[in-house]
PDB file of C-alpha atoms in Angstrom:
ATOM      1  CA  MET A   1      16.591 -13.831 -20.239  1.00 71.00           C
ATOM      2  CA  SER A   2      13.950 -15.227 -17.913  1.00 82.00           C
ATOM      3  CA  ILE A   3      12.370 -18.634 -18.114  1.00 86.00           C
ATOM      4  CA  GLY A   4       8.695 -18.874 -18.998  1.00 90.00           C
ATOM      5  CA  ARG A   5       6.412 -21.188 -17.071  1.00 89.00           C
ATOM      6  CA  ASN A   6       5.695 -23.335 -20.115  1.00 93.00           C
ATOM      7  CA  ASP A   7       9.304 -23.495 -21.334  1.00 93.00           C
ATOM      8  CA  PRO A   8      11.321 -26.679 -20.853  1.00 94.00           C
ATOM      9  CA  CYS A   9      13.041 -26.806 -17.475  1.00 94.00           C
ATOM     10  CA  PRO A  10      16.715 -25.754 -17.588  1.00 92.00           C
ATOM     11  CA  CYS A  11      17.685 -28.673 -15.313  1.00 93.00           C
ATOM     12  CA  GLY A  12      17.303 -31.040 -18.272  1.00 91.00           C
ATOM     13  CA  SER A  13      14.480 -33.201 -16.926  1.00 93.00           C
ATOM     14  CA  GLY A  14      12.373 -32.715 -20.037  1.00 92.00           C
ATOM     15  CA  LYS A  15       9.399 -31.452 -18.010  1.00 95.00           C
ATOM     16  CA  LYS A  16       7.889 -28.008 -18.196  1.00 95.00           C
ATOM     17  CA  TYR A  17       9.450 -25.501 -15.832  1.00 94.00           C
ATOM     18  CA  LYS A  18       6.179 -25.018 -13.919  1.00 93.00           C
ATOM     19  CA  LYS A  19       5.962 -28.764 -13.189  1.00 94.00           C
ATOM     20  CA  CYS A  20       9.627 -29.197 -12.259  1.00 95.00           C
ATOM     21  CA  CYS A  21      11.704 -26.423 -10.665  1.00 94.00           C
ATOM     22  CA  GLU A  22       9.417 -23.384 -10.420  1.00 93.00           C
ATOM     23  CA  ALA A  23       8.396 -24.125  -6.814  1.00 93.00           C
ATOM     24  CA  LYS A  24      12.038 -24.526  -5.745  1.00 94.00           C
ATOM     25  CA  ASP A  25      13.055 -21.254  -7.375  1.00 93.00           C
ATOM     26  CA  GLU A  26      10.105 -19.383  -5.854  1.00 93.00           C
ATOM     27  CA  ALA A  27      11.002 -20.785  -2.423  1.00 96.00           C
ATOM     28  CA  LYS A  28      14.554 -19.425  -2.777  1.00 95.00           C
ATOM     29  CA  VAL A  29      13.280 -15.995  -3.762  1.00 95.00           C
ATOM     30  CA  ARG A  30      10.760 -16.044  -0.908  1.00 96.00           C
ATOM     31  CA  GLU A  31      13.503 -16.971   1.571  1.00 96.00           C
ATOM     32  CA  THR A  32      15.724 -14.072   0.515  1.00 96.00           C
ATOM     33  CA  LEU A  33      12.803 -11.644   0.667  1.00 96.00           C
ATOM     34  CA  ASP A  34      11.882 -12.895   4.166  1.00 96.00           C
ATOM     35  CA  LYS A  35      15.468 -12.319   5.309  1.00 95.00           C
ATOM     36  CA  GLN A  36      15.460  -8.794   3.889  1.00 96.00           C
ATOM     37  CA  TRP A  37      12.101  -8.116   5.553  1.00 96.00           C
ATOM     38  CA  ALA A  38      13.391  -9.341   8.927  1.00 95.00           C
ATOM     39  CA  GLU A  39      16.515  -7.159   8.640  1.00 96.00           C
ATOM     40  CA  ALA A  40      14.418  -4.112   7.745  1.00 95.00           C
ATOM     41  CA  ALA A  41      12.085  -4.736  10.692  1.00 95.00           C
ATOM     42  CA  LYS A  42      15.072  -5.067  13.026  1.00 95.00           C
ATOM     43  CA  LYS A  43      16.532  -1.772  11.761  1.00 96.00           C
ATOM     44  CA  LYS A  44      13.164  -0.075  12.227  1.00 95.00           C
ATOM     45  CA  GLU A  45      12.947  -1.300  15.842  1.00 95.00           C
ATOM     46  CA  GLU A  46      16.450  -0.004  16.544  1.00 94.00           C
ATOM     47  CA  GLU A  47      15.592   3.393  15.056  1.00 94.00           C
ATOM     48  CA  ASP A  48      12.384   3.523  17.092  1.00 93.00           C
ATOM     49  CA  LYS A  49      14.342   2.789  20.272  1.00 92.00           C
ATOM     50  CA  LYS A  50      16.797   5.581  19.436  1.00 91.00           C
ATOM     51  CA  THR A  51      14.003   8.092  18.847  1.00 90.00           C
ATOM     52  CA  GLU A  52      12.297   7.053  22.097  1.00 89.00           C
ATOM     53  CA  LYS A  53      15.543   7.634  23.993  1.00 86.00           C
ATOM     54  CA  GLN A  54      15.899  11.049  22.371  1.00 85.00           C
ATOM     55  CA  LYS A  55      12.300  11.946  23.274  1.00 82.00           C
ATOM     56  CA  GLU A  56      12.892  10.947  26.901  1.00 81.00           C
ATOM     57  CA  GLY A  57      15.599  13.593  27.171  1.00 75.00           C
ATOM     58  CA  LYS A  58      13.301  16.404  25.966  1.00 69.00           C
ATOM     59  CA  SER A  59      10.883  18.278  28.179  1.00 60.00           C
ATOM     60  CA  PRO A  60       7.118  17.749  27.700  1.00 59.00           C
ATOM     61  CA  ALA A  61       6.682  21.361  26.563  1.00 57.00           C
ATOM     62  CA  ALA A  62       9.263  20.883  23.809  1.00 56.00           C
ATOM     63  CA  LEU A  63       7.490  17.736  22.637  1.00 53.00           C
ATOM     64  CA  ARG A  64       4.098  19.432  22.542  1.00 57.00           C
ATOM     65  CA  GLY A  65       5.498  22.280  20.493  1.00 55.00           C
ATOM     66  CA  SER A  66       6.953  19.921  17.887  1.00 54.00           C
ATOM     67  CA  GLN A  67       3.823  17.785  17.618  1.00 53.00           C
ATOM     68  CA  THR A  68       1.116  20.416  17.258  1.00 52.00           C
ATOM     69  CA  PRO A  69       1.026  22.260  13.953  1.00 54.00           C
ATOM     70  CA  THR A  70       1.043  26.035  14.046  1.00 56.00           C
ATOM     71  CA  SER A  71      -1.003  28.219  11.765  1.00 54.00           C
ATOM     72  CA  SER A  72       2.101  29.133   9.759  1.00 58.00           C
ATOM     73  CA  ASN A  73       2.893  25.447   9.048  1.00 60.00           C
ATOM     74  CA  VAL A  74      -0.597  24.478   7.864  1.00 59.00           C
ATOM     75  CA  VAL A  75      -1.167  24.740   4.125  1.00 62.00           C
ATOM     76  CA  PRO A  76      -4.826  24.845   3.075  1.00 62.00           C
ATOM     77  CA  GLN A  77      -5.842  22.059   0.737  1.00 66.00           C
ATOM     78  CA  LYS A  78      -7.707  22.951  -2.435  1.00 70.00           C
ATOM     79  CA  HIS A  79     -10.352  20.631  -3.737  1.00 65.00           C
ATOM     80  CA  GLN A  80     -10.038  19.593  -7.324  1.00 68.00           C
ATOM     81  CA  SER A  81     -13.182  19.302  -9.348  1.00 69.00           C
ATOM     82  CA  VAL A  82     -13.641  15.944 -10.986  1.00 65.00           C
ATOM     83  CA  THR A  83     -14.985  15.859 -14.489  1.00 69.00           C
ATOM     84  CA  THR A  84     -15.919  12.661 -16.202  1.00 66.00           C
ATOM     85  CA  PRO A  85     -15.356  12.411 -19.939  1.00 65.00           C
ATOM     86  CA  LYS A  86     -18.492  12.169 -22.015  1.00 66.00           C
ATOM     87  CA  TYR A  87     -18.410   9.942 -25.009  1.00 70.00           C
ATOM     88  CA  ASN A  88     -20.911   9.979 -27.844  1.00 70.00           C
ATOM     89  CA  MET A  89     -21.477   6.258 -27.879  1.00 65.00           C
ATOM     90  CA  PRO A  90     -24.632   4.853 -29.426  1.00 65.00           C
ATOM     91  CA  ARG A  91     -26.907   2.770 -27.240  1.00 67.00           C
ATOM     92  CA  LYS A  92     -26.805  -0.951 -27.610  1.00 69.00           C
ATOM     93  CA  SER A  93     -29.438  -2.239 -29.953  1.00 71.00           C
ATOM     94  CA  GLY A  94     -30.587  -5.684 -30.780  1.00 69.00           C
ATOM     95  CA  GLY A  95     -31.019  -8.785 -28.704  1.00 63.00           C
ATOM     96  CA  GLY A  96     -28.488 -10.267 -26.500  1.00 55.00           C
TER      97      GLY A  96
END
């Protein structure tokens, strides 16, 4: 069960959680998220380097063929008509 902001702090200080330990707990969560973000960014850079190395080995004609879409790969997009619901609401009356 999670702790509410206005609940008594679980550390036993007698203060509300938001006045006592909430900032510390949020800092811990933020630290772990920053670490995960840094690891994900590092993995992404490594993957980008691998793909760049693979692209260097291919000929320019092969790259152009994979980047440009052909007519058989393109799927035409259909536009959807947007209808707004109409409600039979009376106009406001009176002062205000």
